[in-house]
Amino acid sequence: MADGHAKPQHDYHLVDPSPWPLVGALSALVLAIGAISWMKGMPIFGNKVGAYVFFAGLIGVLFTMFSWWSDVINEAEVKGDHTPVVRLHHRYGMILFIVSEVMFFVAWFWAFFNSSLFPADIAQQARTALFEGVWPPKGIEVLSPWKLPLLNTLILLTSGATLTWGHHGLLHGDRDQLKKGLIATIALGALFTAIQAWEYVHAPFAFKFDPAHPAATNYGSTFFMATGFHGFHVIIGTLFLAVCLIRTLKGHFKPDQHLGLEFAAWYWHFVDVVWLFLFSAIYVWGNWGGMVE
């Protein structure tokens, strides 16, 4: 009788039973319930208890992410389950994930262009009255794109170059170049986040509703949601690269097999491209009418 635990004689990876999908789903449910209770003061928990529930769920989600990805790394580095066929399908999955992220940002661009291109819409009289037919709405002081936004653009473009430089080092067997490239990219990503945080704190408009100037609410929401979610993606990408740096220091990644690094690079370049669209559309073109120095 054949051994039931023998390694399958094919190129596909049959995943072992794992608790992490169930644990992750339950943790996400706890996180969502806590977040809603924290923000809305649900009768079940209330604001204070809701905050504790939220952070308990967040810890569960982070623990699931760490454990699940550790299993994936173990499958690749120790068990050798990532055959060429499996790596190809992983690439398909990452491509589809990035496409879904593109669609996510399309929604924010749609909201922005829907308001900025049609501030006076005969079919939406409330919008015409709110924006008075112009964009940015009258009375809103917008950010100049040629100061901090331009600096952040240069930082992100430079970070893409340092990451590509480090990646090429690995392809040619130079792990020291990879380490330097990752360190430089992580530092530039952190600098981008710090500058954007400073910009948010000193922005002349807010995200919250202003009853005295309701048009500012629409402008602020489209601005902060689009640029804020991009900033969140920069933070995720920076953490992604930090994990790659740790793995590099541990001796992971080979010139012919480094999916984790490759996916981190794809994600980072996607973040760069989205920022170029944000800078061109929201900071430069969309702010032209209300820009001040």
Short mmCIF file of C-alpha atoms in Angstrom, two decimals, residues 69 72 76 82 84-98 163 167 170 182 236-237 240-241 244 247 253 257-271:
data_model
loop_
_atom_site.label_atom_id
_atom_site.label_comp_id
_atom_site.label_asym_id
_atom_site.label_seq_id
_atom_site.Cartn_x
_atom_site.Cartn_y
_atom_site.Cartn_z
CA TRP A 69 2.47 34.47 6.00
CA VAL A 72 3.73 30.56 3.35
CA ALA A 76 8.68 28.30 0.09
CA HIS A 82 6.64 26.64 -4.51
CA PRO A 84 7.58 26.90 -11.05
CA VAL A 85 3.89 26.19 -11.69
CA VAL A 86 2.92 27.37 -8.20
CA ARG A 87 5.03 30.53 -8.56
CA LEU A 88 3.35 31.28 -11.89
CA HIS A 89 -0.08 31.02 -10.30
CA HIS A 90 1.04 33.18 -7.39
CA ARG A 91 1.97 35.82 -9.94
CA TYR A 92 -1.49 35.59 -11.49
CA GLY A 93 -2.99 36.06 -8.02
CA MET A 94 -0.84 39.11 -7.30
CA ILE A 95 -1.72 40.65 -10.66
CA LEU A 96 -5.43 40.21 -9.93
CA PHE A 97 -4.95 41.71 -6.47
CA ILE A 98 -3.25 44.81 -7.91
CA LEU A 163 14.12 49.45 -5.01
CA HIS A 167 16.38 44.12 -7.01
CA LEU A 170 19.89 40.30 -6.16
CA LEU A 182 15.72 48.03 0.62
CA ILE A 236 1.52 48.87 3.94
CA GLY A 237 4.14 48.86 1.21
CA PHE A 240 6.03 44.83 3.12
CA LEU A 241 9.55 45.98 2.23
CA CYS A 244 11.62 41.64 2.84
CA ARG A 247 14.09 37.98 5.22
CA PHE A 253 15.65 35.07 -1.62
CA GLN A 257 13.32 32.47 -6.66
CA HIS A 258 12.26 35.59 -4.72
CA LEU A 259 8.51 35.92 -5.09
CA GLY A 260 8.09 37.86 -1.83
CA LEU A 261 10.52 40.54 -2.96
CA GLU A 262 9.09 40.56 -6.48
CA PHE A 263 5.55 41.11 -5.19
CA ALA A 264 6.72 43.85 -2.82
CA ALA A 265 8.36 45.60 -5.78
CA TRP A 266 5.19 45.29 -7.89
CA TYR A 267 3.11 46.71 -5.07
CA TRP A 268 5.52 49.60 -4.51
CA HIS A 269 5.61 50.55 -8.17
CA PHE A 270 1.81 50.41 -8.22
CA VAL A 271 1.78 52.88 -5.31
#
